[in-house]
Amino acid sequence: MQTEAAICWNAGDPWSVETIELDPPKEGEVLVRMVASGMCHSDEHLRTGDLAGLYPVIGGHEGAGIVEEVGPGVEGLAPGDHVVFGFVAACGRCPSCVRGHSSLCDVGGLLMMGAQADGTYRHHAQSGQDLGTLVCLGTFARHTVVNQASCVKVFDHYPLDRACLVGCGVTTGWGSAVYAAEVKPGDDVVVVGIGGLGAAAVQGARLAGAERIFAVDPVPFKLEMATKFGATHTAASIDEALPLVNEVTWGKNADKVICTMGVGDGRLMERIMQLAAKGGRVVVTNIHPMSESEVTISLTWLTLLQKQLVGTIFGSANFRYDIPHLLRLYDQGQLDLDSMVTRTYSLEDVNQGYADMLEGRNIRGVILFD
Ligand code: CXF
Ligand code: ZN
């Protein structure tokens, strides 16, 4: 069939919306008509080359849609089902999955490369050239073919223009606070960077019972939004946050610090570590440029003050559990997804959406397909 998709042909190129050829789903694969796709910063990292990718590639990995066709061997999904994609597929059988760490799934790792599980491609340019799809999803497309291991079926009554957010940003941010940072009741938490991830991390910290939540971002609109999501204090920069956190916590500093900046910067890490209390934990959720090879941290103080520095992918969540769970919290009014969607776009306006993101105008932009 023919459909339309936003392709990045080479690192640095803008998204090019083109008609493509899409093959039917093969063994274990599912054809999905996209309803909505969030515009996460990682797609921009792929476009700029900060995140190494194999080009040409169809972008988008935070999506929700409706199943149109299933390939042989697909279980538990049928045409008409509403699905949200987990951006790291979960097979349910590998050592990580069976130990309850599906964000580290082996099949998910394989599919990250952008080809289907059998190493071939379903998406092709008009010239016939194969097109990869970001993390084997490619949600910047009216239709896509994905592996069943990437799909979770959700109730029909959830609005998919909100549900798409739990496919990456919300689960990643929320899980960064709840699972990776293990925020406990009464903790003091700093969230550095208030985009989609940061806004969800603030909400996760609030739901986990944090006492004080410090939001750090240079954009006043984002700090205003962070306050709406549960931040108790705000700062425009790490330099401004350091004395504020120290004073408000009476010199203890933050039990947990969560890094959710647009792009990580190794030169900031020492000051980020200083935000953490003795025995505190710093969680790195944001992507750093792949080319970055140096990070400045005092490992003496890491040892002497028994601090922890940990990374997390997909908020260390198990998306088959966490996506339906977070959607229930949304349904009950405990998780605010509505305020996270600042603007919506058509697929043709994808480059405008990213320009708005880079200008700090959006918590999340969402592409709506008609
Ligand atoms: C990224 C991680 C690297 C591949 C694309 C998605 N995570 C969240 O945005
Ligand atoms: Zn993402």
PDB file of N, CA, C and O and ligand atoms in Angstrom, residues 38-43 61-62 87 134 167-169 172 197 364, ligand 2:
ATOM      1  N   GLY A  38       3.641  11.668  19.468  1.00  0.00           N
ATOM      2  CA  GLY A  38       4.328  12.731  20.198  1.00  0.00           C
ATOM      3  C   GLY A  38       5.641  13.063  19.510  1.00  0.00           C
ATOM      4  O   GLY A  38       6.228  12.240  18.802  1.00  0.00           O
ATOM      5  N   MET A  39       6.086  14.304  19.713  1.00  0.00           N
ATOM      6  CA  MET A  39       7.341  14.750  19.096  1.00  0.00           C
ATOM      7  C   MET A  39       8.389  14.859  20.196  1.00  0.00           C
ATOM      8  O   MET A  39       8.519  15.892  20.849  1.00  0.00           O
ATOM      9  N   CYS A  40       9.114  13.770  20.393  1.00  0.00           N
ATOM     10  CA  CYS A  40      10.114  13.659  21.458  1.00  0.00           C
ATOM     11  C   CYS A  40      11.441  14.257  20.971  1.00  0.00           C
ATOM     12  O   CYS A  40      11.706  14.316  19.765  1.00  0.00           O
ATOM     13  N   HIS A  41      12.283  14.669  21.910  1.00  0.00           N
ATOM     14  CA  HIS A  41      13.569  15.259  21.522  1.00  0.00           C
ATOM     15  C   HIS A  41      14.476  14.231  20.828  1.00  0.00           C
ATOM     16  O   HIS A  41      15.324  14.592  20.030  1.00  0.00           O
ATOM     17  N   SER A  42      14.289  12.936  21.137  1.00  0.00           N
ATOM     18  CA  SER A  42      15.186  11.926  20.561  1.00  0.00           C
ATOM     19  C   SER A  42      15.100  11.874  19.029  1.00  0.00           C
ATOM     20  O   SER A  42      16.085  11.555  18.366  1.00  0.00           O
ATOM     21  N   ASP A  43      13.923  12.163  18.472  1.00  0.00           N
ATOM     22  CA  ASP A  43      13.801  12.200  17.005  1.00  0.00           C
ATOM     23  C   ASP A  43      14.669  13.322  16.445  1.00  0.00           C
ATOM     24  O   ASP A  43      15.281  13.187  15.384  1.00  0.00           O
ATOM     25  N   HIS A  61       8.686   7.768  17.535  1.00  0.00           N
ATOM     26  CA  HIS A  61       8.703   6.544  18.344  1.00  0.00           C
ATOM     27  C   HIS A  61       7.754   6.642  19.534  1.00  0.00           C
ATOM     28  O   HIS A  61       7.814   5.819  20.430  1.00  0.00           O
ATOM     29  N   GLU A  62       6.896   7.681  19.546  1.00  0.00           N
ATOM     30  CA  GLU A  62       5.976   7.886  20.682  1.00  0.00           C
ATOM     31  C   GLU A  62       4.566   7.903  20.099  1.00  0.00           C
ATOM     32  O   GLU A  62       4.007   8.965  19.855  1.00  0.00           O
ATOM     33  N   PHE A  87       8.603   2.110  23.189  1.00  0.00           N
ATOM     34  CA  PHE A  87       9.703   2.364  22.240  1.00  0.00           C
ATOM     35  C   PHE A  87      10.854   1.369  22.379  1.00  0.00           C
ATOM     36  O   PHE A  87      11.688   1.268  21.475  1.00  0.00           O
ATOM     37  N   LEU A 134      12.696   4.458  13.082  1.00  0.00           N
ATOM     38  CA  LEU A 134      13.337   4.670  14.383  1.00  0.00           C
ATOM     39  C   LEU A 134      12.800   3.654  15.395  1.00  0.00           C
ATOM     40  O   LEU A 134      11.581   3.501  15.542  1.00  0.00           O
ATOM     41  N   GLY A 167       3.957   6.298  25.391  1.00  0.00           N
ATOM     42  CA  GLY A 167       4.827   5.429  24.589  1.00  0.00           C
ATOM     43  C   GLY A 167       6.297   5.755  24.749  1.00  0.00           C
ATOM     44  O   GLY A 167       7.172   4.945  24.430  1.00  0.00           O
ATOM     45  N   CYS A 168       6.588   6.984  25.213  1.00  0.00           N
ATOM     46  CA  CYS A 168       7.990   7.321  25.518  1.00  0.00           C
ATOM     47  C   CYS A 168       8.053   8.292  26.686  1.00  0.00           C
ATOM     48  O   CYS A 168       8.342   7.915  27.804  1.00  0.00           O
ATOM     49  N   GLY A 169       7.789   9.580  26.409  1.00  0.00           N
ATOM     50  CA  GLY A 169       8.131  10.645  27.356  1.00  0.00           C
ATOM     51  C   GLY A 169       7.561  10.486  28.742  1.00  0.00           C
ATOM     52  O   GLY A 169       8.281  10.640  29.738  1.00  0.00           O
ATOM     53  N   THR A 172       8.939   7.378  30.505  1.00  0.00           N
ATOM     54  CA  THR A 172      10.366   7.593  30.775  1.00  0.00           C
ATOM     55  C   THR A 172      10.564   8.571  31.933  1.00  0.00           C
ATOM     56  O   THR A 172      11.352   8.315  32.853  1.00  0.00           O
ATOM     57  N   LEU A 197       9.862  14.862  29.267  1.00  0.00           N
ATOM     58  CA  LEU A 197      10.413  13.963  30.297  1.00  0.00           C
ATOM     59  C   LEU A 197      10.372  14.620  31.668  1.00  0.00           C
ATOM     60  O   LEU A 197       9.970  14.005  32.662  1.00  0.00           O
ATOM     61  N   ARG A 364       5.083  19.354  25.091  1.00  0.00           N
ATOM     62  CA  ARG A 364       5.071  18.337  24.034  1.00  0.00           C
ATOM     63  C   ARG A 364       4.247  18.852  22.862  1.00  0.00           C
ATOM     64  O   ARG A 364       3.154  19.394  23.063  1.00  0.00           O
TER      65      ARG A 364
HETATM   66 ZN    ZN B   2      11.371   9.602  23.179  1.00  0.00          ZN
END
